[in-house]
CSV table of C-alpha atoms and ligand atoms in Angstrom, one decimal:
chain,number,residue,atom,x,y,z
A,1,MET,CA,13.8,-28.9,23.6
A,2,THR,CA,17.2,-30.2,22.4
A,3,GLY,CA,17.6,-32.5,25.4
A,4,ASP,CA,21.0,-32.5,27.0
A,5,VAL,CA,22.7,-31.0,24.0
A,6,GLU,CA,23.9,-27.4,24.8
A,7,PRO,CA,21.9,-24.8,22.9
A,8,THR,CA,23.7,-22.8,20.3
A,9,ARG,CA,24.2,-19.3,21.5
A,10,LEU,CA,26.0,-16.5,19.7
A,11,TRP,CA,27.3,-15.2,23.1
A,12,GLY,CA,27.9,-16.8,26.4
A,13,GLY,CA,31.7,-16.9,27.0
A,14,ARG,CA,31.5,-14.4,29.8
A,15,PHE,CA,28.4,-15.9,31.4
A,16,ALA,CA,28.5,-18.5,34.2
A,17,SER,CA,24.9,-19.6,33.5
A,18,GLY,CA,22.5,-19.6,30.6
A,19,PRO,CA,19.6,-17.1,30.6
A,20,SER,CA,16.6,-17.7,32.9
A,21,ASP,CA,13.5,-19.0,31.2
A,22,ALA,CA,11.6,-15.7,31.4
A,23,MET,CA,14.7,-13.8,30.1
A,24,ALA,CA,14.9,-16.3,27.2
A,25,ALA,CA,11.2,-16.0,26.5
A,26,LEU,CA,11.3,-12.3,26.3
A,27,SER,CA,14.4,-12.2,24.2
A,28,ALA,CA,13.4,-14.9,21.6
A,29,SER,CA,12.3,-13.7,18.2
A,30,THR,CA,12.4,-16.7,15.9
A,31,HIS,CA,8.6,-17.1,16.1
A,32,PHE,CA,8.4,-14.0,13.9
A,33,ASP,CA,11.9,-13.3,12.5
A,34,TRP,CA,12.1,-16.8,10.9
A,35,ARG,CA,10.6,-15.0,7.9
A,36,LEU,CA,14.1,-13.4,7.4
A,37,ALA,CA,15.8,-16.9,7.2
A,38,PRO,CA,16.1,-17.0,3.3
A,39,PHE,CA,17.6,-13.5,3.4
A,40,ASP,CA,20.0,-14.4,6.3
A,41,VAL,CA,21.3,-17.2,4.1
A,42,LEU,CA,21.8,-14.8,1.1
A,43,GLN,CA,23.6,-12.3,3.3
A,44,THR,CA,25.8,-15.0,4.9
A,45,LYS,CA,26.7,-16.2,1.4
A,46,ALA,CA,27.8,-12.8,0.4
A,47,HIS,CA,29.7,-12.3,3.6
A,48,ALA,CA,31.5,-15.6,3.1
A,49,SER,CA,32.6,-14.6,-0.4
A,50,MET,CA,34.0,-11.4,1.1
A,51,LEU,CA,35.8,-13.2,3.9
A,52,CYS,CA,37.4,-15.3,1.2
A,53,ARG,CA,38.5,-12.3,-0.8
A,54,ALA,CA,40.0,-10.9,2.4
A,55,GLY,CA,42.0,-14.1,2.9
A,56,LEU,CA,40.0,-15.1,6.0
A,57,LEU,CA,38.5,-18.2,4.3
A,58,THR,CA,40.3,-20.4,1.8
A,59,GLU,CA,38.7,-21.1,-1.7
A,60,ASP,CA,38.1,-24.6,-0.5
A,61,GLU,CA,36.4,-23.5,2.6
A,62,LEU,CA,34.2,-21.1,0.6
A,63,VAL,CA,33.0,-23.9,-1.6
A,64,LYS,CA,32.0,-25.9,1.5
A,65,VAL,CA,30.3,-22.9,3.1
A,66,HIS,CA,28.3,-22.1,-0.1
A,67,ALA,CA,27.3,-25.7,-0.5
A,68,ALA,CA,26.1,-25.9,3.1
A,69,LEU,CA,24.2,-22.6,2.7
A,70,ALA,CA,22.5,-24.0,-0.4
A,71,GLU,CA,21.4,-27.0,1.6
A,72,ILE,CA,20.1,-24.8,4.4
A,73,ALA,CA,18.3,-22.6,1.9
A,74,LEU,CA,16.6,-25.6,0.5
A,75,GLY,CA,15.7,-26.9,3.9
A,76,ILE,CA,14.2,-23.5,4.8
A,77,ALA,CA,12.2,-23.4,1.6
A,78,THR,CA,10.8,-27.0,2.0
A,79,GLY,CA,10.2,-26.6,5.8
A,80,ALA,CA,12.7,-29.4,6.5
A,81,ILE,CA,14.7,-26.9,8.6
A,82,VAL,CA,12.8,-25.0,11.3
A,83,PRO,CA,14.1,-23.2,14.3
A,84,THR,CA,14.4,-25.0,17.7
A,85,PRO,CA,12.9,-23.4,20.8
A,86,ASP,CA,16.5,-22.8,22.0
A,87,ASP,CA,17.4,-20.6,18.9
A,88,GLU,CA,17.3,-17.1,20.2
A,89,ASP,CA,16.7,-15.6,16.8
A,90,VAL,CA,16.9,-16.4,13.1
A,91,HIS,CA,20.7,-15.6,13.0
A,92,THR,CA,21.3,-18.1,15.8
A,93,ALA,CA,19.2,-20.7,13.9
A,94,VAL,CA,21.1,-20.3,10.7
A,95,GLU,CA,24.5,-20.4,12.4
A,96,ARG,CA,23.4,-23.6,14.3
A,97,ASN,CA,22.6,-25.3,11.0
A,98,LEU,CA,26.0,-24.2,9.6
A,99,LEU,CA,27.8,-25.6,12.7
A,100,GLU,CA,25.8,-28.8,12.3
A,101,LEU,CA,26.9,-29.2,8.7
A,102,LEU,CA,30.4,-27.8,8.8
A,103,GLY,CA,31.6,-28.1,12.4
A,104,ASP,CA,34.3,-25.5,13.3
A,105,LEU,CA,34.3,-24.0,9.8
A,106,GLY,CA,30.7,-22.8,10.5
A,107,GLY,CA,32.1,-20.7,13.3
A,108,LYS,CA,34.3,-18.6,11.0
A,109,LEU,CA,31.5,-16.7,9.4
A,110,ARG,CA,30.8,-14.5,12.3
A,111,ALA,CA,34.1,-12.7,11.8
A,112,GLY,CA,33.6,-9.1,10.7
A,113,ARG,CA,29.8,-8.9,11.2
A,114,SER,CA,27.4,-8.6,14.1
A,115,ARG,CA,23.8,-9.3,14.4
A,116,ASN,CA,23.3,-5.6,14.4
A,117,ASP,CA,24.4,-5.1,10.8
A,118,GLN,CA,23.1,-8.5,9.9
A,119,VAL,CA,19.5,-8.0,11.0
A,120,SER,CA,19.2,-4.6,9.4
A,121,THR,CA,20.5,-6.1,6.1
A,122,ASP,CA,18.2,-9.2,6.2
A,123,PHE,CA,15.3,-7.0,7.0
A,124,ARG,CA,16.0,-4.6,4.1
A,125,LEU,CA,16.2,-7.6,1.7
A,126,TYR,CA,12.9,-9.0,3.1
A,127,THR,CA,11.1,-5.7,2.9
A,128,ARG,CA,12.3,-4.9,-0.6
A,129,ALA,CA,11.2,-8.3,-1.9
A,130,ASN,CA,7.8,-7.9,-0.4
A,131,ALA,CA,7.4,-4.3,-1.6
A,132,ARG,CA,7.7,-5.8,-5.1
A,133,ALA,CA,4.8,-8.2,-4.3
A,134,ILE,CA,2.8,-5.3,-3.0
A,135,ALA,CA,3.5,-3.2,-6.1
A,136,LEU,CA,2.4,-6.0,-8.4
A,137,GLU,CA,-0.8,-6.4,-6.5
A,138,ILE,CA,-1.5,-2.6,-6.7
A,139,ALA,CA,-1.0,-2.9,-10.5
A,140,ASN,CA,-3.6,-5.7,-10.6
A,141,LEU,CA,-6.1,-3.5,-8.7
A,142,GLN,CA,-5.4,-0.6,-11.0
A,143,GLU,CA,-6.1,-2.8,-14.0
A,144,ALA,CA,-9.4,-3.8,-12.6
A,145,LEU,CA,-10.3,-0.2,-11.8
A,146,LEU,CA,-9.2,0.8,-15.3
A,147,ALA,CA,-11.4,-1.7,-17.0
A,148,GLN,CA,-14.4,-0.5,-15.1
A,149,ALA,CA,-13.5,3.2,-15.7
A,150,VAL,CA,-13.1,2.7,-19.4
A,151,ALA,CA,-16.4,0.8,-19.6
A,152,HIS,CA,-18.1,3.6,-17.7
A,153,ALA,CA,-16.4,6.6,-19.3
A,154,GLU,CA,-19.8,7.8,-20.4
A,155,THR,CA,-21.9,6.5,-17.6
A,156,TYR,CA,-23.5,9.4,-15.7
A,157,SER,CA,-23.3,9.5,-12.0
A,158,PRO,CA,-24.1,11.9,-9.1
A,159,GLY,CA,-20.9,13.8,-8.1
A,160,PHE,CA,-20.6,14.7,-4.4
A,161,THR,CA,-19.1,17.3,-2.1
A,162,HIS,CA,-20.0,16.9,1.6
A,163,LEU,CA,-21.8,13.7,0.5
A,164,GLN,CA,-24.5,15.9,-1.0
A,165,HIS,CA,-25.3,16.0,-4.7
A,166,ALA,CA,-23.0,18.6,-6.2
A,167,GLN,CA,-22.7,18.3,-10.0
A,168,PRO,CA,-23.2,15.3,-12.3
A,169,VAL,CA,-20.0,13.5,-13.3
A,170,THR,CA,-19.1,10.4,-15.2
A,171,LEU,CA,-18.5,7.2,-13.3
A,172,GLY,CA,-15.3,6.6,-15.2
A,173,HIS,CA,-14.0,9.9,-13.8
A,174,GLU,CA,-14.9,8.9,-10.2
A,175,LEU,CA,-13.3,5.4,-10.5
A,176,GLY,CA,-10.3,6.8,-12.3
A,177,LYS,CA,-9.3,9.0,-9.3
A,178,HIS,CA,-8.5,5.8,-7.4
A,179,ILE,CA,-6.1,4.7,-10.1
A,180,HIS,CA,-4.2,8.0,-9.7
A,181,ALA,CA,-4.1,7.7,-5.9
A,182,LEU,CA,-2.6,4.2,-6.2
A,183,GLN,CA,-0.2,5.4,-8.8
A,184,ARG,CA,1.2,7.9,-6.2
A,185,ASP,CA,1.6,5.0,-3.8
A,186,LEU,CA,3.6,3.2,-6.3
A,187,GLU,CA,5.8,6.3,-6.8
A,188,ARG,CA,6.3,6.5,-3.1
A,189,LEU,CA,7.3,2.9,-3.0
A,190,GLY,CA,9.8,3.5,-5.7
A,191,ASP,CA,11.3,6.5,-3.9
A,192,TRP,CA,11.4,4.5,-0.7
A,193,ASP,CA,13.2,1.6,-2.4
A,194,VAL,CA,16.2,3.8,-3.3
A,195,ARG,CA,16.7,4.6,0.4
A,196,ALA,CA,16.0,1.1,1.6
A,197,ALA,CA,18.5,-0.3,-0.9
A,198,ARG,CA,21.6,0.7,1.2
A,199,SER,CA,23.8,-1.8,2.9
A,200,PRO,CA,24.6,-1.8,6.6
A,201,MET,CA,27.1,-4.7,6.2
A,202,GLY,CA,30.6,-3.9,7.4
A,203,ALA,CA,29.2,-1.7,10.2
A,204,GLY,CA,29.7,-4.6,12.6
A,205,ALA,CA,28.2,-4.0,16.0
A,206,LEU,CA,28.6,-0.2,15.6
A,207,ALA,CA,32.2,0.8,14.8
A,208,GLY,CA,33.1,-1.0,11.6
A,209,ALA,CA,35.6,-3.9,11.4
A,210,SER,CA,39.3,-4.3,11.7
A,211,LEU,CA,39.7,-7.3,9.3
A,212,GLY,CA,40.3,-5.5,6.0
A,213,LEU,CA,36.8,-6.3,4.7
A,214,ASP,CA,35.1,-4.8,1.6
A,215,PRO,CA,31.6,-3.6,2.4
A,216,HIS,CA,31.1,-2.4,-1.2
A,217,ALA,CA,31.5,-5.9,-2.6
A,218,VAL,CA,29.0,-7.3,-0.1
A,219,ALA,CA,26.5,-4.6,-0.9
A,220,LYS,CA,26.9,-5.3,-4.6
A,221,ASP,CA,26.5,-9.0,-4.1
A,222,LEU,CA,23.2,-8.4,-2.3
A,223,GLY,CA,21.8,-6.1,-5.0
A,224,LEU,CA,22.0,-3.2,-2.7
A,225,GLY,CA,23.5,0.3,-3.4
A,226,GLU,CA,26.3,1.9,-1.5
A,227,PRO,CA,27.1,0.8,2.0
A,228,LEU,CA,25.8,3.3,4.6
A,229,ALA,CA,28.5,5.9,5.1
A,230,ASN,CA,28.4,6.0,9.0
A,231,SER,CA,28.6,2.6,10.7
A,232,ILE,CA,26.8,3.9,13.9
A,233,ASP,CA,24.0,5.2,11.7
A,234,ALA,CA,23.9,2.0,9.7
A,235,VAL,CA,23.0,-0.1,12.8
A,236,GLY,CA,20.6,2.4,14.3
A,237,ASP,CA,18.8,3.8,11.3
A,238,ARG,CA,15.2,2.6,10.9
A,239,ASP,CA,13.9,5.7,9.0
A,240,TRP,CA,13.5,3.3,6.1
A,241,VAL,CA,11.2,1.1,8.2
A,242,ALA,CA,9.0,4.0,9.3
A,243,GLU,CA,8.8,5.2,5.7
A,244,PHE,CA,7.8,1.8,4.5
A,245,LEU,CA,5.1,1.7,7.1
A,246,PHE,CA,3.9,5.1,6.1
A,247,VAL,CA,3.6,4.0,2.5
A,248,GLY,CA,1.7,0.9,3.7
A,249,ALA,CA,-0.6,3.0,5.8
A,250,MET,CA,-1.3,5.4,2.9
A,251,ILE,CA,-2.1,2.4,0.7
A,252,GLY,CA,-4.5,1.3,3.5
A,253,VAL,CA,-6.1,4.7,3.7
A,254,HIS,CA,-6.6,4.7,-0.1
A,255,LEU,CA,-8.2,1.3,0.1
A,256,SER,CA,-10.4,2.4,2.9
A,257,ARG,CA,-11.7,5.3,0.9
A,258,LEU,CA,-12.4,3.0,-2.1
A,259,GLY,CA,-14.0,0.5,0.3
A,260,GLU,CA,-16.2,3.1,1.8
A,261,GLU,CA,-17.5,4.2,-1.6
A,262,VAL,CA,-18.3,0.6,-2.5
A,263,ILE,CA,-20.1,0.2,0.8
A,264,LEU,CA,-22.2,3.2,0.1
A,265,MET,CA,-22.8,2.4,-3.6
A,266,THR,CA,-24.0,-1.1,-2.9
A,267,SER,CA,-26.4,0.0,-0.1
A,268,ARG,CA,-30.1,-0.1,-0.8
A,269,GLU,CA,-30.2,3.7,-0.3
A,270,PHE,CA,-27.7,4.3,-3.2
A,271,GLY,CA,-28.5,1.2,-5.2
A,272,TRP,CA,-25.8,2.1,-7.7
A,273,ALA,CA,-23.9,-1.2,-7.8
A,274,ALA,CA,-24.2,-4.9,-6.9
A,275,LEU,CA,-21.5,-7.1,-5.5
A,276,ASP,CA,-20.7,-10.4,-7.1
A,277,ASP,CA,-21.6,-13.4,-5.0
A,278,ALA,CA,-17.9,-14.5,-4.8
A,279,TRP,CA,-16.9,-11.2,-3.3
A,280,SER,CA,-19.6,-10.8,-0.6
A,281,THR,CA,-20.9,-12.7,2.4
A,282,GLY,CA,-24.2,-13.6,3.9
A,283,SER,CA,-25.7,-13.4,7.3
A,284,SER,CA,-26.1,-16.3,9.7
A,285,ILE,CA,-29.6,-15.1,10.6
A,286,MET,CA,-30.9,-12.8,7.9
A,287,PRO,CA,-31.3,-14.9,4.7
A,288,GLN,CA,-31.6,-11.9,2.4
A,289,LYS,CA,-28.3,-10.3,3.4
A,290,LYS,CA,-25.4,-9.7,1.0
A,291,ASN,CA,-22.6,-7.9,2.8
A,292,PRO,CA,-19.7,-5.9,1.5
A,293,ASP,CA,-17.1,-7.6,3.8
A,294,VAL,CA,-14.2,-7.1,1.5
A,295,ALA,CA,-14.7,-3.4,1.5
A,296,GLU,CA,-15.3,-3.3,5.2
A,297,LEU,CA,-12.2,-5.3,6.0
A,298,ALA,CA,-10.2,-2.9,3.7
A,299,ARG,CA,-11.6,0.0,5.7
A,300,GLY,CA,-11.0,-1.7,9.0
A,301,LYS,CA,-7.5,-2.9,8.3
A,302,SER,CA,-6.4,0.6,7.4
A,303,GLY,CA,-6.6,1.4,11.2
A,304,ARG,CA,-4.2,-1.4,12.0
A,305,LEU,CA,-1.8,-0.3,9.2
A,306,ILE,CA,-1.8,3.2,10.7
A,307,GLY,CA,-1.2,1.6,14.1
A,308,ASN,CA,1.9,-0.2,12.8
A,309,LEU,CA,3.4,3.1,11.7
A,310,ALA,CA,2.5,5.0,14.9
A,311,GLY,CA,3.8,2.1,17.1
A,312,LEU,CA,7.2,2.0,15.3
A,313,LEU,CA,7.6,5.8,15.5
A,314,ALA,CA,7.0,5.6,19.2
A,315,THR,CA,9.6,2.8,19.5
A,316,LEU,CA,12.2,4.9,17.7
A,317,LYS,CA,11.5,8.2,19.6
A,318,GLY,CA,14.4,9.0,21.9
A,319,LEU,CA,16.5,6.0,21.1
A,320,PRO,CA,20.1,6.9,21.9
A,321,PHE,CA,23.4,6.1,20.0
A,322,GLY,CA,23.6,3.0,17.9
A,323,TYR,CA,21.8,-0.3,18.2
A,324,ASN,CA,19.4,-0.8,21.1
A,325,ARG,CA,17.4,-4.0,21.6
A,326,ASP,CA,14.2,-1.9,21.3
A,327,LEU,CA,14.9,-2.2,17.6
A,328,GLN,CA,13.8,-5.8,17.6
A,329,GLU,CA,10.3,-4.4,17.8
A,330,ASP,CA,10.7,-3.0,14.3
A,331,LYS,CA,9.9,-6.3,12.5
A,332,GLU,CA,6.4,-7.4,13.5
A,333,PRO,CA,4.7,-4.2,12.3
A,334,VAL,CA,6.3,-4.6,9.0
A,335,PHE,CA,5.5,-8.3,8.7
A,336,ASP,CA,1.9,-7.4,9.6
A,337,THR,CA,1.7,-4.5,7.1
A,338,VAL,CA,3.0,-6.7,4.4
A,339,GLU,CA,0.7,-9.6,5.2
A,340,GLN,CA,-2.4,-7.5,5.5
A,341,LEU,CA,-1.8,-5.7,2.3
A,342,LEU,CA,-1.2,-9.0,0.5
A,343,LEU,CA,-4.5,-10.2,1.8
A,344,VAL,CA,-6.6,-7.1,1.1
A,345,LEU,CA,-5.2,-6.1,-2.3
A,346,PRO,CA,-6.2,-9.2,-4.3
A,347,ALA,CA,-9.6,-9.3,-2.6
A,348,MET,CA,-10.2,-5.6,-3.5
A,349,THR,CA,-9.1,-6.4,-7.1
A,350,GLY,CA,-11.6,-9.3,-7.3
A,351,MET,CA,-14.4,-7.2,-5.8
A,352,MET,CA,-13.8,-4.2,-8.1
A,353,ALA,CA,-13.4,-6.4,-11.3
A,354,THR,CA,-16.8,-8.0,-10.7
A,355,LEU,CA,-18.8,-5.0,-9.4
A,356,ARG,CA,-21.9,-4.4,-11.6
A,357,PHE,CA,-23.1,-0.9,-11.9
A,358,ASP,CA,-26.8,0.1,-12.5
A,359,LYS,CA,-26.4,2.7,-15.3
A,360,GLU,CA,-30.1,3.6,-15.3
A,361,ARG,CA,-30.3,4.2,-11.6
A,362,LEU,CA,-27.1,6.2,-11.7
A,363,ALA,CA,-28.3,8.4,-14.6
A,364,GLN,CA,-31.6,8.9,-12.9
A,365,SER,CA,-30.0,10.0,-9.7
A,366,ALA,CA,-27.2,12.1,-11.3
A,367,PRO,CA,-29.1,15.4,-11.9
A,368,GLU,CA,-31.3,15.1,-8.8
A,369,GLY,CA,-30.9,17.4,-5.9
A,370,PHE,CA,-30.7,20.5,-8.2
A,371,ALA,CA,-27.3,19.3,-9.3
A,372,LEU,CA,-27.7,21.3,-12.5
A,373,ALA,CA,-27.9,24.7,-10.8
A,374,THR,CA,-24.2,25.5,-11.6
A,375,ASP,CA,-25.0,24.8,-15.2
A,376,ILE,CA,-27.6,27.5,-15.2
A,377,ALA,CA,-25.2,30.0,-13.6
A,378,GLU,CA,-22.4,29.2,-16.0
A,379,TRP,CA,-24.8,29.4,-19.0
A,380,LEU,CA,-25.7,32.9,-17.8
A,381,VAL,CA,-22.0,33.8,-17.5
A,382,ARG,CA,-21.5,32.7,-21.1
A,383,ASN,CA,-24.3,35.1,-21.9
A,384,GLY,CA,-22.6,38.1,-20.3
A,385,VAL,CA,-24.2,38.0,-16.8
A,386,PRO,CA,-21.7,38.6,-13.9
A,387,PHE,CA,-21.2,35.4,-11.9
A,388,ARG,CA,-22.4,37.1,-8.7
A,389,ASP,CA,-25.8,37.8,-10.3
A,390,ALA,CA,-25.8,34.5,-12.2
A,391,HIS,CA,-25.4,32.6,-8.9
A,392,GLU,CA,-28.3,34.6,-7.4
A,393,ILE,CA,-30.6,33.8,-10.4
A,394,ALA,CA,-29.7,30.1,-10.4
A,395,GLY,CA,-30.4,30.1,-6.7
A,396,ALA,CA,-33.8,31.6,-7.3
A,397,CYS,CA,-34.5,28.8,-9.8
A,398,VAL,CA,-33.6,26.2,-7.1
A,399,ARG,CA,-35.9,28.0,-4.6
A,400,GLU,CA,-38.8,28.1,-7.1
A,401,ALA,CA,-38.3,24.4,-8.1
A,402,GLU,CA,-38.0,23.4,-4.4
A,403,SER,CA,-41.2,25.2,-3.5
A,404,GLN,CA,-43.1,23.4,-6.3
A,405,ASN,CA,-41.4,20.1,-5.4
A,406,ILE,CA,-40.1,19.7,-9.0
A,407,GLU,CA,-36.6,19.4,-10.6
A,408,LEU,CA,-34.9,22.4,-12.4
A,409,TRP,CA,-35.6,21.0,-15.9
A,410,GLU,CA,-39.3,20.9,-15.1
A,411,LEU,CA,-39.6,24.7,-14.7
A,412,THR,CA,-41.6,26.1,-17.7
A,413,ASP,CA,-40.2,28.8,-20.0
A,414,ALA,CA,-42.6,31.3,-18.5
A,415,GLN,CA,-41.5,30.4,-15.0
A,416,LEU,CA,-37.9,30.8,-15.9
A,417,LEU,CA,-38.5,34.2,-17.5
A,418,SER,CA,-40.4,35.4,-14.5
A,419,ILE,CA,-37.3,34.6,-12.4
A,420,SER,CA,-35.0,36.6,-14.7
A,421,GLU,CA,-35.2,38.3,-18.1
A,422,TYR,CA,-31.9,36.6,-18.9
A,423,LEU,CA,-33.4,33.1,-18.6
A,424,THR,CA,-34.6,32.6,-22.1
A,425,ALA,CA,-35.8,29.2,-23.4
A,426,ASP,CA,-32.2,28.3,-24.6
A,427,VAL,CA,-31.2,27.6,-21.0
A,428,GLN,CA,-32.9,24.3,-21.3
A,429,SER,CA,-30.0,23.1,-23.5
A,430,VAL,CA,-27.8,22.9,-20.4
A,431,LEU,CA,-30.4,21.4,-18.2
A,432,THR,CA,-29.8,17.9,-19.6
A,433,LEU,CA,-27.4,15.3,-18.2
A,434,PRO,CA,-25.3,14.8,-21.4
A,435,GLY,CA,-25.2,18.6,-22.0
A,436,SER,CA,-24.0,19.3,-18.4
A,437,VAL,CA,-21.3,16.6,-18.3
A,438,ALA,CA,-20.0,17.3,-21.8
A,439,SER,CA,-19.7,21.0,-21.0
A,440,ARG,CA,-17.1,20.3,-18.2
A,441,ASN,CA,-14.4,19.6,-20.7
A,442,SER,CA,-11.5,21.4,-19.1
A,443,PHE,CA,-8.2,19.6,-18.4
A,444,GLY,CA,-8.9,16.9,-15.8
A,445,GLY,CA,-12.6,17.5,-16.1
A,446,THR,CA,-15.5,15.1,-16.2
A,447,ALA,CA,-16.5,15.2,-19.9
A,448,PRO,CA,-16.3,11.7,-21.4
A,449,ASP,CA,-13.6,12.8,-23.8
A,450,ARG,CA,-11.5,14.2,-21.1
A,451,VAL,CA,-12.0,11.1,-18.9
A,452,ARG,CA,-10.8,8.9,-21.8
A,453,GLU,CA,-7.8,11.1,-22.1
A,454,GLN,CA,-7.0,10.7,-18.4
A,455,LEU,CA,-7.4,7.0,-18.6
A,456,ALA,CA,-5.4,6.5,-21.8
A,457,PRO,CA,-1.8,6.5,-20.3
A,458,MET,CA,-2.9,4.2,-17.5
A,459,SER,CA,-2.4,0.9,-19.2
A,460,GLU,CA,1.1,1.9,-20.1
A,461,GLU,CA,1.8,2.9,-16.5
A,462,ILE,CA,0.5,-0.5,-15.3
A,463,LYS,CA,2.8,-2.2,-17.8
A,464,ASN,CA,5.7,-0.2,-16.5
A,465,THR,CA,4.9,-1.1,-12.9
A,466,ARG,CA,4.9,-4.8,-13.8
A,467,GLN,CA,8.2,-4.4,-15.7
A,468,ASN,CA,9.9,-2.4,-13.0
A,469,TRP,CA,8.8,-4.4,-10.0
A,470,SER,CA,9.0,-8.0,-11.3
A,471,GLN,CA,12.2,-10.1,-11.2
B,501,LIG,N1,17.0,-10.2,17.1
B,501,LIG,C1,17.7,-9.0,17.1
B,501,LIG,C2,16.9,-7.9,16.4
B,501,LIG,O1,15.9,-8.2,15.8
B,501,LIG,C3,19.0,-9.2,16.3
B,501,LIG,C4,20.0,-8.3,16.8
B,501,LIG,C5,20.5,-8.6,18.2
B,501,LIG,N2,21.6,-7.8,18.5
B,501,LIG,C6,22.0,-7.8,19.8
B,501,LIG,N3,23.0,-7.0,20.0
B,501,LIG,N4,21.4,-8.4,20.7
B,501,LIG,O2,17.2,-6.7,16.5
């Protein structure tokens, strides 16, 4: 505690006593909103410049304020400045430091702003900065997936629907789909950023300010777009927070699906891939174990990311008019989503980059389970048989092979002919893995050439992401 020194409070004039301990404990937010401190300093700096332009600070005072803010920013960055238990929130803590350095001059900066426009502005700056970090981590994961997909553009793999062998595919095709899903997440983040980059400054507590201020200039100083057009909306709007949490949850869901595939692929039953030692863990009791914890944590954390979104939406539901203190609950879900994604994404990248696939095992498994039955049907169609009949004939082949406990390509020419007069020996040409996969050469299809086409623009997209989201 600060001993007998009166705590700095941003309110209090009309109160005979300070808050009770339980009230103060409930109200306090510095233990989490201190993350906003560097952004509160930036925002205070821009606000001071604007006060000076409005004639409310002299040039000389502005220089002093900016110097003090630079000192505070350094203190925050090095950890020399931390909040005291008496600081109600990050804004109080920054103002206390200004008062300590500047005396009465520090008290001039509250003119024309309120914590209501301030907190939303700081929070937008924080979230935008972290969205950049998330986007760059997504690009790293895409790069790892791309390298594997390119290396396995011609590796045959079982393709599933309903987790049952459906048709053979190429592994590069399967891995490539995750790159596309993540690309849509990046697009969503880009769309979100446009709406997040609006400035609430100038809204004051709710109604705007009477001091002849210039919200456009502050917005520009902070790298934000236009100020929000309605000051009551400006302090109450958290759509952009919910949207960010949705994008975060969607990224989490995508990672959970990739994670689930890795868990299956590295199981003994599948045996398609092996985890690198650096990206797996052992068991405290079973010496042989090698567990896919990265993938499992990705799958598990997606639940919590969804929870962050659902929780915020519940907080927002039914909130009346402008700012309500409920809105203080908007920050922890975002901090958590940011922190969890920045933990999971690099680990997923490391795991995917080092995963080793067993090509022989994949190729052996790919046509099993009568996965070439569609190839027989389509071969018949190319020979003029209506698909309805072709489907029946191919089904009869499956029934025959199943009853003999053999695979489709093991049926003899005579057996095939006895099933249907259309099944001449030529049908064997599509009953091979390379023949089947190469024949699916439609746009977006699984043929190795098509897969290489799908992957080709990806390195350029990754480069663009890095360019657009760094700085
Ligand atoms: N800590 C508060 C928050 O996060 C700052 C705004 C407080 N505004 C107020 N009128 N009490 O929302």
